[in-house]
Amino acid sequence: MSEKTILKLQLPTDPNWVKNVVESNIEEILTDHAFCEQKAASNAITLIVQNPNLSDLVQEMAALVQEEMDHFKRVHDIILERGYVLGRERKDNYVNELVKFMKKGGNRNEQLIDRLLFAAMIEARSCERFKVLSENINDQQLSEFYHELMISEATHYATFIRLARKYTEGIDVDKRWKEFLDYEAQVIQNYGKSETIHG
């Protein structure tokens, strides 16, 4: 899978991130990853709360919440297996910077499309990070786990893009997605240096 063709991400993660940062901070990465899954579930719940009238979206987000929380439990199981304890939630500066790009105000449809594209952006970068992890980490269990989750995140990314296209009312989704990608390319230049999934 090529990030350029499938995910359209402009800046790939340096594989040295795995060797130089991740492998010496497995406990940190697992804690951060667990909370990423929990936040993804929370985001899907927010979409349900804000758009209860969109039945297809509600159904898809309900299924996504279950999947994300299953991933959370699986990460937590690995944490416990390894004799660790889930640490405190980490601040996700990358996600907070993406939030700044979302449209403030505007009508309900504009807000919905931006939240769907925001979610797609996070899933796309998570997918790319999981791919880099699966291919470069010197840990068989985590390599297989992240390969599996890479596929799952790619599906979630596609779901959010598809829903944005389905529910748009006069918004050029492809144009707005390109704007998100351009912005993310600027943001991600400052990351890939810390022991977090998006760090």
mmCIF file with all atom_site columns, C-alpha atoms in Angstrom:
data_model
loop_
_atom_site.group_PDB
_atom_site.id
_atom_site.type_symbol
_atom_site.label_atom_id
_atom_site.label_alt_id
_atom_site.label_comp_id
_atom_site.label_asym_id
_atom_site.label_entity_id
_atom_site.label_seq_id
_atom_site.pdbx_PDB_ins_code
_atom_site.Cartn_x
_atom_site.Cartn_y
_atom_site.Cartn_z
_atom_site.occupancy
_atom_site.B_iso_or_equiv
_atom_site.pdbx_formal_charge
_atom_site.auth_seq_id
_atom_site.auth_comp_id
_atom_site.auth_asym_id
_atom_site.auth_atom_id
_atom_site.pdbx_PDB_model_num
ATOM 1   C CA . MET A 1 1   ? 0.000   0.000   0.000  1.00 0.00 ? 1   MET A CA 1
ATOM 2   C CA . SER A 1 2   ? 1.393   3.388   -0.943 1.00 0.00 ? 2   SER A CA 1
ATOM 3   C CA . GLU A 1 3   ? 0.429   6.306   1.295  1.00 0.00 ? 3   GLU A CA 1
ATOM 4   C CA . LYS A 1 4   ? 0.675   8.654   -1.675 1.00 0.00 ? 4   LYS A CA 1
ATOM 5   C CA . THR A 1 5   ? -1.911  6.784   -3.736 1.00 0.00 ? 5   THR A CA 1
ATOM 6   C CA . ILE A 1 6   ? -4.215  5.379   -1.063 1.00 0.00 ? 6   ILE A CA 1
ATOM 7   C CA . LEU A 1 7   ? -4.061  7.905   1.767  1.00 0.00 ? 7   LEU A CA 1
ATOM 8   C CA . LYS A 1 8   ? -2.739  10.922  -0.162 1.00 0.00 ? 8   LYS A CA 1
ATOM 9   C CA . LEU A 1 9   ? -0.452  11.856  2.750  1.00 0.00 ? 9   LEU A CA 1
ATOM 10  C CA . GLN A 1 10  ? 2.290   14.183  1.560  1.00 0.00 ? 10  GLN A CA 1
ATOM 11  C CA . LEU A 1 11  ? 4.972   13.462  4.136  1.00 0.00 ? 11  LEU A CA 1
ATOM 12  C CA . PRO A 1 12  ? 5.860   9.880   5.149  1.00 0.00 ? 12  PRO A CA 1
ATOM 13  C CA . THR A 1 13  ? 7.054   8.947   8.637  1.00 0.00 ? 13  THR A CA 1
ATOM 14  C CA . ASP A 1 14  ? 10.788  8.289   8.880  1.00 0.00 ? 14  ASP A CA 1
ATOM 15  C CA . PRO A 1 15  ? 11.202  4.573   9.766  1.00 0.00 ? 15  PRO A CA 1
ATOM 16  C CA . ASN A 1 16  ? 14.043  5.598   12.125 1.00 0.00 ? 16  ASN A CA 1
ATOM 17  C CA . TRP A 1 17  ? 11.289  6.851   14.458 1.00 0.00 ? 17  TRP A CA 1
ATOM 18  C CA . VAL A 1 18  ? 10.643  3.178   15.309 1.00 0.00 ? 18  VAL A CA 1
ATOM 19  C CA . LYS A 1 19  ? 14.288  2.351   16.050 1.00 0.00 ? 19  LYS A CA 1
ATOM 20  C CA . ASN A 1 20  ? 15.264  5.609   17.730 1.00 0.00 ? 20  ASN A CA 1
ATOM 21  C CA . VAL A 1 21  ? 12.131  6.369   19.733 1.00 0.00 ? 21  VAL A CA 1
ATOM 22  C CA . VAL A 1 22  ? 9.522   3.613   19.831 1.00 0.00 ? 22  VAL A CA 1
ATOM 23  C CA . GLU A 1 23  ? 11.554  0.537   20.697 1.00 0.00 ? 23  GLU A CA 1
ATOM 24  C CA . SER A 1 24  ? 12.993  2.103   23.851 1.00 0.00 ? 24  SER A CA 1
ATOM 25  C CA . ASN A 1 25  ? 9.586   3.457   24.908 1.00 0.00 ? 25  ASN A CA 1
ATOM 26  C CA . ILE A 1 26  ? 7.175   0.561   24.308 1.00 0.00 ? 26  ILE A CA 1
ATOM 27  C CA . GLU A 1 27  ? 5.228   1.199   27.506 1.00 0.00 ? 27  GLU A CA 1
ATOM 28  C CA . GLU A 1 28  ? 4.733   4.863   26.555 1.00 0.00 ? 28  GLU A CA 1
ATOM 29  C CA . ILE A 1 29  ? 3.657   4.015   23.013 1.00 0.00 ? 29  ILE A CA 1
ATOM 30  C CA . LEU A 1 30  ? 1.135   1.418   24.208 1.00 0.00 ? 30  LEU A CA 1
ATOM 31  C CA . THR A 1 31  ? -0.418  3.823   26.715 1.00 0.00 ? 31  THR A CA 1
ATOM 32  C CA . ASP A 1 32  ? -0.691  6.544   24.081 1.00 0.00 ? 32  ASP A CA 1
ATOM 33  C CA . HIS A 1 33  ? -2.101  4.083   21.563 1.00 0.00 ? 33  HIS A CA 1
ATOM 34  C CA . ALA A 1 34  ? -4.759  2.889   24.010 1.00 0.00 ? 34  ALA A CA 1
ATOM 35  C CA . PHE A 1 35  ? -5.972  6.451   24.532 1.00 0.00 ? 35  PHE A CA 1
ATOM 36  C CA . CYS A 1 36  ? -5.937  7.093   20.764 1.00 0.00 ? 36  CYS A CA 1
ATOM 37  C CA . GLU A 1 37  ? -8.427  4.224   20.387 1.00 0.00 ? 37  GLU A CA 1
ATOM 38  C CA . GLN A 1 38  ? -10.573 5.579   23.208 1.00 0.00 ? 38  GLN A CA 1
ATOM 39  C CA . LYS A 1 39  ? -10.580 9.075   21.664 1.00 0.00 ? 39  LYS A CA 1
ATOM 40  C CA . ALA A 1 40  ? -11.538 7.633   18.270 1.00 0.00 ? 40  ALA A CA 1
ATOM 41  C CA . ALA A 1 41  ? -14.529 5.969   19.946 1.00 0.00 ? 41  ALA A CA 1
ATOM 42  C CA . SER A 1 42  ? -15.421 9.265   21.659 1.00 0.00 ? 42  SER A CA 1
ATOM 43  C CA . ASN A 1 43  ? -15.285 11.113  18.343 1.00 0.00 ? 43  ASN A CA 1
ATOM 44  C CA . ALA A 1 44  ? -17.678 8.583   16.778 1.00 0.00 ? 44  ALA A CA 1
ATOM 45  C CA . ILE A 1 45  ? -20.043 8.990   19.748 1.00 0.00 ? 45  ILE A CA 1
ATOM 46  C CA . THR A 1 46  ? -19.934 12.784  19.277 1.00 0.00 ? 46  THR A CA 1
ATOM 47  C CA . LEU A 1 47  ? -20.916 12.334  15.626 1.00 0.00 ? 47  LEU A CA 1
ATOM 48  C CA . ILE A 1 48  ? -23.917 10.245  16.742 1.00 0.00 ? 48  ILE A CA 1
ATOM 49  C CA . VAL A 1 49  ? -24.962 12.808  19.376 1.00 0.00 ? 49  VAL A CA 1
ATOM 50  C CA . GLN A 1 50  ? -24.701 15.700  16.911 1.00 0.00 ? 50  GLN A CA 1
ATOM 51  C CA . ASN A 1 51  ? -26.407 13.911  13.974 1.00 0.00 ? 51  ASN A CA 1
ATOM 52  C CA . PRO A 1 52  ? -29.050 11.506  15.332 1.00 0.00 ? 52  PRO A CA 1
ATOM 53  C CA . ASN A 1 53  ? -31.235 12.089  12.271 1.00 0.00 ? 53  ASN A CA 1
ATOM 54  C CA . LEU A 1 54  ? -28.634 10.622  9.881  1.00 0.00 ? 54  LEU A CA 1
ATOM 55  C CA . SER A 1 55  ? -29.497 6.959   10.376 1.00 0.00 ? 55  SER A CA 1
ATOM 56  C CA . ASP A 1 56  ? -26.772 5.506   8.160  1.00 0.00 ? 56  ASP A CA 1
ATOM 57  C CA . LEU A 1 57  ? -24.136 7.590   9.903  1.00 0.00 ? 57  LEU A CA 1
ATOM 58  C CA . VAL A 1 58  ? -25.482 6.541   13.321 1.00 0.00 ? 58  VAL A CA 1
ATOM 59  C CA . GLN A 1 59  ? -25.313 2.860   12.337 1.00 0.00 ? 59  GLN A CA 1
ATOM 60  C CA . GLU A 1 60  ? -21.774 3.141   10.975 1.00 0.00 ? 60  GLU A CA 1
ATOM 61  C CA . MET A 1 61  ? -20.514 5.138   13.948 1.00 0.00 ? 61  MET A CA 1
ATOM 62  C CA . ALA A 1 62  ? -22.114 2.700   16.423 1.00 0.00 ? 62  ALA A CA 1
ATOM 63  C CA . ALA A 1 63  ? -20.186 -0.141  14.768 1.00 0.00 ? 63  ALA A CA 1
ATOM 64  C CA . LEU A 1 64  ? -17.016 1.968   14.767 1.00 0.00 ? 64  LEU A CA 1
ATOM 65  C CA . VAL A 1 65  ? -17.352 2.727   18.500 1.00 0.00 ? 65  VAL A CA 1
ATOM 66  C CA . GLN A 1 66  ? -17.483 -1.001  19.218 1.00 0.00 ? 66  GLN A CA 1
ATOM 67  C CA . GLU A 1 67  ? -14.443 -1.677  17.047 1.00 0.00 ? 67  GLU A CA 1
ATOM 68  C CA . GLU A 1 68  ? -12.380 1.151   18.543 1.00 0.00 ? 68  GLU A CA 1
ATOM 69  C CA . MET A 1 69  ? -13.181 0.046   22.095 1.00 0.00 ? 69  MET A CA 1
ATOM 70  C CA . ASP A 1 70  ? -12.277 -3.533  21.151 1.00 0.00 ? 70  ASP A CA 1
ATOM 71  C CA . HIS A 1 71  ? -8.919  -2.176  19.953 1.00 0.00 ? 71  HIS A CA 1
ATOM 72  C CA . PHE A 1 72  ? -8.582  -0.251  23.222 1.00 0.00 ? 72  PHE A CA 1
ATOM 73  C CA . LYS A 1 73  ? -9.121  -3.465  25.204 1.00 0.00 ? 73  LYS A CA 1
ATOM 74  C CA . ARG A 1 74  ? -6.659  -5.375  23.032 1.00 0.00 ? 74  ARG A CA 1
ATOM 75  C CA . VAL A 1 75  ? -3.969  -2.737  23.581 1.00 0.00 ? 75  VAL A CA 1
ATOM 76  C CA . HIS A 1 76  ? -4.744  -2.795  27.304 1.00 0.00 ? 76  HIS A CA 1
ATOM 77  C CA . ASP A 1 77  ? -4.446  -6.599  27.300 1.00 0.00 ? 77  ASP A CA 1
ATOM 78  C CA . ILE A 1 78  ? -0.962  -6.283  25.772 1.00 0.00 ? 78  ILE A CA 1
ATOM 79  C CA . ILE A 1 79  ? -0.053  -3.675  28.405 1.00 0.00 ? 79  ILE A CA 1
ATOM 80  C CA . LEU A 1 80  ? -1.084  -6.057  31.186 1.00 0.00 ? 80  LEU A CA 1
ATOM 81  C CA . GLU A 1 81  ? 0.607   -9.076  29.548 1.00 0.00 ? 81  GLU A CA 1
ATOM 82  C CA . ARG A 1 82  ? 3.880   -7.182  29.599 1.00 0.00 ? 82  ARG A CA 1
ATOM 83  C CA . GLY A 1 83  ? 3.597   -6.265  33.258 1.00 0.00 ? 83  GLY A CA 1
ATOM 84  C CA . TYR A 1 84  ? 2.791   -2.616  32.594 1.00 0.00 ? 84  TYR A CA 1
ATOM 85  C CA . VAL A 1 85  ? -0.102  -0.500  33.838 1.00 0.00 ? 85  VAL A CA 1
ATOM 86  C CA . LEU A 1 86  ? -2.057  1.901   31.635 1.00 0.00 ? 86  LEU A CA 1
ATOM 87  C CA . GLY A 1 87  ? -0.565  5.325   32.232 1.00 0.00 ? 87  GLY A CA 1
ATOM 88  C CA . ARG A 1 88  ? -2.379  8.628   32.328 1.00 0.00 ? 88  ARG A CA 1
ATOM 89  C CA . GLU A 1 89  ? -3.840  10.058  29.140 1.00 0.00 ? 89  GLU A CA 1
ATOM 90  C CA . ARG A 1 90  ? -1.273  11.866  27.008 1.00 0.00 ? 90  ARG A CA 1
ATOM 91  C CA . LYS A 1 91  ? -1.962  15.216  25.389 1.00 0.00 ? 91  LYS A CA 1
ATOM 92  C CA . ASP A 1 92  ? -2.142  14.755  21.606 1.00 0.00 ? 92  ASP A CA 1
ATOM 93  C CA . ASN A 1 93  ? -0.616  17.949  20.220 1.00 0.00 ? 93  ASN A CA 1
ATOM 94  C CA . TYR A 1 94  ? -0.914  16.678  16.628 1.00 0.00 ? 94  TYR A CA 1
ATOM 95  C CA . VAL A 1 95  ? -4.673  16.210  16.934 1.00 0.00 ? 95  VAL A CA 1
ATOM 96  C CA . ASN A 1 96  ? -5.023  19.546  18.736 1.00 0.00 ? 96  ASN A CA 1
ATOM 97  C CA . GLU A 1 97  ? -3.310  21.260  15.807 1.00 0.00 ? 97  GLU A CA 1
ATOM 98  C CA . LEU A 1 98  ? -5.711  19.573  13.374 1.00 0.00 ? 98  LEU A CA 1
ATOM 99  C CA . VAL A 1 99  ? -8.643  20.817  15.474 1.00 0.00 ? 99  VAL A CA 1
ATOM 100 C CA . LYS A 1 100 ? -7.465  24.392  14.828 1.00 0.00 ? 100 LYS A CA 1
ATOM 101 C CA . PHE A 1 101 ? -7.993  23.843  11.097 1.00 0.00 ? 101 PHE A CA 1
ATOM 102 C CA . MET A 1 102 ? -11.642 22.847  11.461 1.00 0.00 ? 102 MET A CA 1
ATOM 103 C CA . LYS A 1 103 ? -14.125 25.521  10.452 1.00 0.00 ? 103 LYS A CA 1
ATOM 104 C CA . LYS A 1 104 ? -15.508 27.526  13.349 1.00 0.00 ? 104 LYS A CA 1
ATOM 105 C CA . GLY A 1 105 ? -19.118 28.536  12.991 1.00 0.00 ? 105 GLY A CA 1
ATOM 106 C CA . GLY A 1 106 ? -20.748 27.883  9.644  1.00 0.00 ? 106 GLY A CA 1
ATOM 107 C CA . ASN A 1 107 ? -23.876 25.801  9.206  1.00 0.00 ? 107 ASN A CA 1
ATOM 108 C CA . ARG A 1 108 ? -24.478 22.292  10.558 1.00 0.00 ? 108 ARG A CA 1
ATOM 109 C CA . ASN A 1 109 ? -23.510 20.650  7.286  1.00 0.00 ? 109 ASN A CA 1
ATOM 110 C CA . GLU A 1 110 ? -20.191 22.487  7.099  1.00 0.00 ? 110 GLU A CA 1
ATOM 111 C CA . GLN A 1 111 ? -19.433 21.429  10.663 1.00 0.00 ? 111 GLN A CA 1
ATOM 112 C CA . LEU A 1 112 ? -20.371 17.808  9.907  1.00 0.00 ? 112 LEU A CA 1
ATOM 113 C CA . ILE A 1 113 ? -18.209 17.583  6.786  1.00 0.00 ? 113 ILE A CA 1
ATOM 114 C CA . ASP A 1 114 ? -15.226 19.132  8.571  1.00 0.00 ? 114 ASP A CA 1
ATOM 115 C CA . ARG A 1 115 ? -15.572 16.735  11.520 1.00 0.00 ? 115 ARG A CA 1
ATOM 116 C CA . LEU A 1 116 ? -15.748 13.765  9.139  1.00 0.00 ? 116 LEU A CA 1
ATOM 117 C CA . LEU A 1 117 ? -12.648 14.948  7.247  1.00 0.00 ? 117 LEU A CA 1
ATOM 118 C CA . PHE A 1 118 ? -10.856 15.678  10.538 1.00 0.00 ? 118 PHE A CA 1
ATOM 119 C CA . ALA A 1 119 ? -11.571 12.079  11.587 1.00 0.00 ? 119 ALA A CA 1
ATOM 120 C CA . ALA A 1 120 ? -10.438 10.781  8.178  1.00 0.00 ? 120 ALA A CA 1
ATOM 121 C CA . MET A 1 121 ? -7.174  12.702  8.544  1.00 0.00 ? 121 MET A CA 1
ATOM 122 C CA . ILE A 1 122 ? -6.391  11.146  11.930 1.00 0.00 ? 122 ILE A CA 1
ATOM 123 C CA . GLU A 1 123 ? -7.262  7.664   10.668 1.00 0.00 ? 123 GLU A CA 1
ATOM 124 C CA . ALA A 1 124 ? -5.064  8.156   7.592  1.00 0.00 ? 124 ALA A CA 1
ATOM 125 C CA . ARG A 1 125 ? -2.037  9.215   9.632  1.00 0.00 ? 125 ARG A CA 1
ATOM 126 C CA . SER A 1 126 ? -2.649  6.463   12.214 1.00 0.00 ? 126 SER A CA 1
ATOM 127 C CA . CYS A 1 127 ? -2.826  3.938   9.377  1.00 0.00 ? 127 CYS A CA 1
ATOM 128 C CA . GLU A 1 128 ? 0.470   5.200   7.988  1.00 0.00 ? 128 GLU A CA 1
ATOM 129 C CA . ARG A 1 129 ? 2.109   5.090   11.419 1.00 0.00 ? 129 ARG A CA 1
ATOM 130 C CA . PHE A 1 130 ? 0.854   1.546   12.047 1.00 0.00 ? 130 PHE A CA 1
ATOM 131 C CA . LYS A 1 131 ? 2.299   0.504   8.680  1.00 0.00 ? 131 LYS A CA 1
ATOM 132 C CA . VAL A 1 132 ? 5.705   1.941   9.616  1.00 0.00 ? 132 VAL A CA 1
ATOM 133 C CA . LEU A 1 133 ? 5.492   0.255   13.021 1.00 0.00 ? 133 LEU A CA 1
ATOM 134 C CA . SER A 1 134 ? 4.496   -3.133  11.583 1.00 0.00 ? 134 SER A CA 1
ATOM 135 C CA . GLU A 1 135 ? 7.342   -3.091  9.059  1.00 0.00 ? 135 GLU A CA 1
ATOM 136 C CA . ASN A 1 136 ? 10.123  -1.812  11.331 1.00 0.00 ? 136 ASN A CA 1
ATOM 137 C CA . ILE A 1 137 ? 9.522   -2.861  14.937 1.00 0.00 ? 137 ILE A CA 1
ATOM 138 C CA . ASN A 1 138 ? 11.678  -5.672  16.274 1.00 0.00 ? 138 ASN A CA 1
ATOM 139 C CA . ASP A 1 139 ? 8.783   -7.300  18.138 1.00 0.00 ? 139 ASP A CA 1
ATOM 140 C CA . GLN A 1 140 ? 6.802   -10.063 16.440 1.00 0.00 ? 140 GLN A CA 1
ATOM 141 C CA . GLN A 1 141 ? 3.623   -9.632  18.481 1.00 0.00 ? 141 GLN A CA 1
ATOM 142 C CA . LEU A 1 142 ? 3.459   -5.884  17.923 1.00 0.00 ? 142 LEU A CA 1
ATOM 143 C CA . SER A 1 143 ? 4.447   -6.184  14.258 1.00 0.00 ? 143 SER A CA 1
ATOM 144 C CA . GLU A 1 144 ? 1.482   -8.490  13.580 1.00 0.00 ? 144 GLU A CA 1
ATOM 145 C CA . PHE A 1 145 ? -0.851  -6.424  15.757 1.00 0.00 ? 145 PHE A CA 1
ATOM 146 C CA . TYR A 1 146 ? -0.005  -3.159  14.006 1.00 0.00 ? 146 TYR A CA 1
ATOM 147 C CA . HIS A 1 147 ? -0.311  -4.755  10.580 1.00 0.00 ? 147 HIS A CA 1
ATOM 148 C CA . GLU A 1 148 ? -3.851  -5.838  11.471 1.00 0.00 ? 148 GLU A CA 1
ATOM 149 C CA . LEU A 1 149 ? -4.729  -2.396  12.819 1.00 0.00 ? 149 LEU A CA 1
ATOM 150 C CA . MET A 1 150 ? -3.237  -0.693  9.750  1.00 0.00 ? 150 MET A CA 1
ATOM 151 C CA . ILE A 1 151 ? -5.893  -2.426  7.624  1.00 0.00 ? 151 ILE A CA 1
ATOM 152 C CA . SER A 1 152 ? -8.620  -1.462  10.079 1.00 0.00 ? 152 SER A CA 1
ATOM 153 C CA . GLU A 1 153 ? -7.569  2.216   10.113 1.00 0.00 ? 153 GLU A CA 1
ATOM 154 C CA . ALA A 1 154 ? -7.529  2.312   6.305  1.00 0.00 ? 154 ALA A CA 1
ATOM 155 C CA . THR A 1 155 ? -11.137 1.085   6.347  1.00 0.00 ? 155 THR A CA 1
ATOM 156 C CA . HIS A 1 156 ? -12.109 3.761   8.877  1.00 0.00 ? 156 HIS A CA 1
ATOM 157 C CA . TYR A 1 157 ? -10.427 6.457   6.784  1.00 0.00 ? 157 TYR A CA 1
ATOM 158 C CA . ALA A 1 158 ? -12.402 5.321   3.723  1.00 0.00 ? 158 ALA A CA 1
ATOM 159 C CA . THR A 1 159 ? -15.632 5.294   5.777  1.00 0.00 ? 159 THR A CA 1
ATOM 160 C CA . PHE A 1 160 ? -15.235 8.904   6.884  1.00 0.00 ? 160 PHE A CA 1
ATOM 161 C CA . ILE A 1 161 ? -14.414 10.106  3.353  1.00 0.00 ? 161 ILE A CA 1
ATOM 162 C CA . ARG A 1 162 ? -17.403 8.190   1.941  1.00 0.00 ? 162 ARG A CA 1
ATOM 163 C CA . LEU A 1 163 ? -19.766 9.646   4.565  1.00 0.00 ? 163 LEU A CA 1
ATOM 164 C CA . ALA A 1 164 ? -18.478 13.175  3.876  1.00 0.00 ? 164 ALA A CA 1
ATOM 165 C CA . ARG A 1 165 ? -19.257 12.704  0.190  1.00 0.00 ? 165 ARG A CA 1
ATOM 166 C CA . LYS A 1 166 ? -22.661 11.214  1.002  1.00 0.00 ? 166 LYS A CA 1
ATOM 167 C CA . TYR A 1 167 ? -23.835 13.949  3.357  1.00 0.00 ? 167 TYR A CA 1
ATOM 168 C CA . THR A 1 168 ? -22.334 17.033  1.761  1.00 0.00 ? 168 THR A CA 1
ATOM 169 C CA . GLU A 1 169 ? -24.712 19.819  0.810  1.00 0.00 ? 169 GLU A CA 1
ATOM 170 C CA . GLY A 1 170 ? -22.879 21.890  -1.757 1.00 0.00 ? 170 GLY A CA 1
ATOM 171 C CA . ILE A 1 171 ? -19.405 21.515  -0.213 1.00 0.00 ? 171 ILE A CA 1
ATOM 172 C CA . ASP A 1 172 ? -16.609 20.379  -2.514 1.00 0.00 ? 172 ASP A CA 1
ATOM 173 C CA . VAL A 1 173 ? -15.366 17.502  -0.344 1.00 0.00 ? 173 VAL A CA 1
ATOM 174 C CA . ASP A 1 174 ? -12.347 16.732  -2.536 1.00 0.00 ? 174 ASP A CA 1
ATOM 175 C CA . LYS A 1 175 ? -11.235 20.378  -2.436 1.00 0.00 ? 175 LYS A CA 1
ATOM 176 C CA . ARG A 1 176 ? -11.659 20.579  1.340  1.00 0.00 ? 176 ARG A CA 1
ATOM 177 C CA . TRP A 1 177 ? -9.832  17.253  1.785  1.00 0.00 ? 177 TRP A CA 1
ATOM 178 C CA . LYS A 1 178 ? -6.925  18.623  -0.266 1.00 0.00 ? 178 LYS A CA 1
ATOM 179 C CA . GLU A 1 179 ? -6.829  21.622  2.093  1.00 0.00 ? 179 GLU A CA 1
ATOM 180 C CA . PHE A 1 180 ? -6.694  19.257  5.079  1.00 0.00 ? 180 PHE A CA 1
ATOM 181 C CA . LEU A 1 181 ? -3.850  17.306  3.448  1.00 0.00 ? 181 LEU A CA 1
ATOM 182 C CA . ASP A 1 182 ? -1.873  20.487  2.735  1.00 0.00 ? 182 ASP A CA 1
ATOM 183 C CA . TYR A 1 183 ? -2.338  21.680  6.310  1.00 0.00 ? 183 TYR A CA 1
ATOM 184 C CA . GLU A 1 184 ? -1.404  18.270  7.760  1.00 0.00 ? 184 GLU A CA 1
ATOM 185 C CA . ALA A 1 185 ? 1.777   18.230  5.684  1.00 0.00 ? 185 ALA A CA 1
ATOM 186 C CA . GLN A 1 186 ? 2.843   21.412  7.464  1.00 0.00 ? 186 GLN A CA 1
ATOM 187 C CA . VAL A 1 187 ? 1.841   20.126  10.915 1.00 0.00 ? 187 VAL A CA 1
ATOM 188 C CA . ILE A 1 188 ? 3.479   16.696  10.629 1.00 0.00 ? 188 ILE A CA 1
ATOM 189 C CA . GLN A 1 189 ? 6.901   18.216  9.910  1.00 0.00 ? 189 GLN A CA 1
ATOM 190 C CA . ASN A 1 190 ? 7.160   18.926  13.642 1.00 0.00 ? 190 ASN A CA 1
ATOM 191 C CA . TYR A 1 191 ? 6.379   15.354  14.653 1.00 0.00 ? 191 TYR A CA 1
ATOM 192 C CA . GLY A 1 192 ? 7.902   11.881  14.388 1.00 0.00 ? 192 GLY A CA 1
ATOM 193 C CA . LYS A 1 193 ? 10.247  12.532  17.291 1.00 0.00 ? 193 LYS A CA 1
ATOM 194 C CA . SER A 1 194 ? 8.383   11.419  20.417 1.00 0.00 ? 194 SER A CA 1
ATOM 195 C CA . GLU A 1 195 ? 7.026   8.244   21.947 1.00 0.00 ? 195 GLU A CA 1
ATOM 196 C CA . THR A 1 196 ? 3.397   8.744   20.899 1.00 0.00 ? 196 THR A CA 1
ATOM 197 C CA . ILE A 1 197 ? 1.463   7.384   17.942 1.00 0.00 ? 197 ILE A CA 1
ATOM 198 C CA . HIS A 1 198 ? 1.186   10.843  16.364 1.00 0.00 ? 198 HIS A CA 1
ATOM 199 C CA . GLY A 1 199 ? 4.245   12.345  18.106 1.00 0.00 ? 199 GLY A CA 1
#
